[in-house]
Amino acid sequence: MAKLLAGKVAVVTGSTQGLGAAIATLYVKEGAKVVLTGRSAADGKAVAKRLGRNAIFEETDLVRVDDCRRLIDVALKRFAQVDILVNNAVDATRATVDDVTPEIFDGIFALNLRAPLLLAHHAIKSLRKGRGVIINIGSINAFMGEPRLLVYAASKGALVTASRSLANYLKFDRVRVYCVNCGWMDTEGERAMMKHLGHPPDFID
């Protein structure tokens, strides 16, 4: 049976652990070549090693504008195309109206909104050529406004709107754009955050 993503190249941000690593794992299983990326070289190299020759890791900090361009350049240099862009990297720093700072605001919006749009900008020529797809990982917090996620929720609301605009702009190029608004997930990052916030080790139960 033919694999669903045979011959495709995917860039998956925030793929050193959690949801991003799960997406990358499925894509490789379905025949894609995958560019993994994140801030942790140790975690990224471990995932790439586990996935084998069809996965490479590029250490990036997508808050940095230059790293957004470099990531796409690496994908094109190694695999000659980008067919799928998954914007999964996220800053979910907790903040209320009482404790939010300009630094928290700028950091969250830089990663959660600016980076996906810059990556799409740099990859768009290849995405158009291959009639590719952009998958933005949103959040139900775009619609519900959990009080400790003030800026995070705002950034995801903006990503939903941006995704609609991208979809309408690119529809005649046959580039599909999705925004998947997930609920809370039991990931390594969220467990670390919950521990930091003082939740007991058995909070999942």
Coordinates of C-alpha atoms in Angstrom, one line a residue, residues 20-144:
G20 CA 5.4 18.2 17.3
A21 CA 7.5 15.0 17.8
A22 CA 4.3 13.0 17.4
I23 CA 3.4 14.8 14.2
A24 CA 6.9 14.3 12.8
T25 CA 6.9 10.6 13.8
L26 CA 3.6 10.0 11.9
Y27 CA 4.8 11.9 8.9
V28 CA 8.0 9.8 8.6
K29 CA 5.9 6.7 9.0
E30 CA 3.7 7.8 6.1
G31 CA 6.8 8.4 3.9
A32 CA 7.6 12.0 4.3
K33 CA 11.1 13.6 4.8
V34 CA 10.9 15.8 7.9
V35 CA 12.9 18.8 9.1
L36 CA 12.7 18.8 12.9
T37 CA 13.4 22.0 14.8
G38 CA 13.5 23.4 18.3
R39 CA 15.7 25.0 20.9
S40 CA 17.0 21.8 22.5
A41 CA 19.8 20.3 20.4
A42 CA 19.9 17.2 22.6
D43 CA 16.2 16.5 22.3
G44 CA 16.1 17.3 18.6
K45 CA 19.0 15.0 17.8
A46 CA 17.5 12.2 19.8
V47 CA 14.2 12.4 17.9
A48 CA 16.0 12.6 14.6
K49 CA 18.1 9.5 15.4
R50 CA 14.9 7.6 16.4
L51 CA 13.2 8.6 13.1
G52 CA 16.1 7.6 10.9
R53 CA 17.5 8.9 7.7
N54 CA 14.3 10.6 6.6
A55 CA 14.5 13.2 9.5
I56 CA 17.0 15.9 10.1
F57 CA 17.2 18.3 13.0
E58 CA 18.0 22.0 12.8
E59 CA 18.4 23.9 16.0
T60 CA 16.5 27.2 15.9
D61 CA 15.0 29.9 18.0
L62 CA 12.1 31.1 16.0
V63 CA 11.8 34.3 18.1
R64 CA 14.8 35.3 16.0
V65 CA 13.7 36.6 12.6
D66 CA 16.9 35.3 10.9
D67 CA 16.3 31.8 12.2
C68 CA 12.9 31.7 10.4
R69 CA 14.6 32.2 7.1
R70 CA 17.4 29.9 7.9
L71 CA 15.1 27.0 8.7
I72 CA 13.4 27.1 5.4
D73 CA 16.7 27.6 3.6
V74 CA 18.0 24.4 5.3
A75 CA 15.0 22.5 4.2
L76 CA 15.3 23.6 0.6
K77 CA 19.0 23.0 0.5
R78 CA 18.7 19.5 1.9
F79 CA 15.4 18.3 0.3
A80 CA 14.9 20.9 -2.6
Q81 CA 11.2 21.5 -1.6
V82 CA 8.8 22.2 1.2
D83 CA 5.3 20.7 0.8
I84 CA 4.0 20.9 4.3
L85 CA 4.6 23.5 7.0
V86 CA 3.4 22.7 10.5
N87 CA 3.6 25.7 12.8
N88 CA 3.6 23.9 16.2
A89 CA 6.2 25.8 18.2
V90 CA 4.6 27.7 21.1
D91 CA 5.2 29.9 24.0
A92 CA 2.5 29.2 26.6
T93 CA 3.8 31.3 29.4
R94 CA 1.1 31.9 32.0
A95 CA 0.2 35.6 32.6
T96 CA -2.7 37.5 33.9
V97 CA -3.5 41.2 33.5
D98 CA -1.8 41.7 36.9
D99 CA 1.6 40.1 36.0
V100 CA 2.0 40.4 32.3
T101 CA 5.0 42.3 31.1
P102 CA 6.1 43.8 27.7
E103 CA 8.7 41.1 27.5
I104 CA 6.2 38.3 28.0
F105 CA 3.9 39.9 25.4
D106 CA 6.6 40.3 22.8
G107 CA 8.0 36.8 23.3
I108 CA 4.7 35.1 23.0
F109 CA 3.6 37.0 19.9
A110 CA 7.0 36.6 18.3
L111 CA 6.8 32.8 18.5
N112 CA 3.1 32.1 18.3
L113 CA 2.2 34.6 15.5
R114 CA 5.1 36.2 13.8
A115 CA 7.2 33.1 13.3
P116 CA 4.4 31.1 11.5
L117 CA 3.8 34.0 9.2
L118 CA 7.5 34.5 8.5
L119 CA 8.0 30.8 7.8
A120 CA 5.0 30.8 5.4
H121 CA 6.5 33.9 3.7
H122 CA 9.9 32.1 3.2
A123 CA 8.3 28.8 2.1
I124 CA 5.5 30.1 -0.1
K125 CA 7.3 29.8 -3.4
S126 CA 7.9 26.1 -2.8
L127 CA 4.4 25.6 -1.3
R128 CA 2.8 27.1 -4.4
K129 CA 4.9 24.9 -6.7
G130 CA 3.8 21.7 -5.0
R131 CA 0.3 22.8 -4.0
G132 CA 1.3 22.3 -0.4
V133 CA -0.3 22.8 2.9
I134 CA 0.2 25.0 6.0
I135 CA -1.1 23.6 9.3
N136 CA -1.1 26.1 12.2
I137 CA -1.6 24.6 15.6
G138 CA -4.0 26.9 17.4
S139 CA -5.9 26.4 20.7
I140 CA -9.4 26.4 22.1
N141 CA -8.1 29.3 24.2
A142 CA -8.6 31.4 21.1
F143 CA -12.3 31.2 22.0
M144 CA -12.5 30.6 25.7

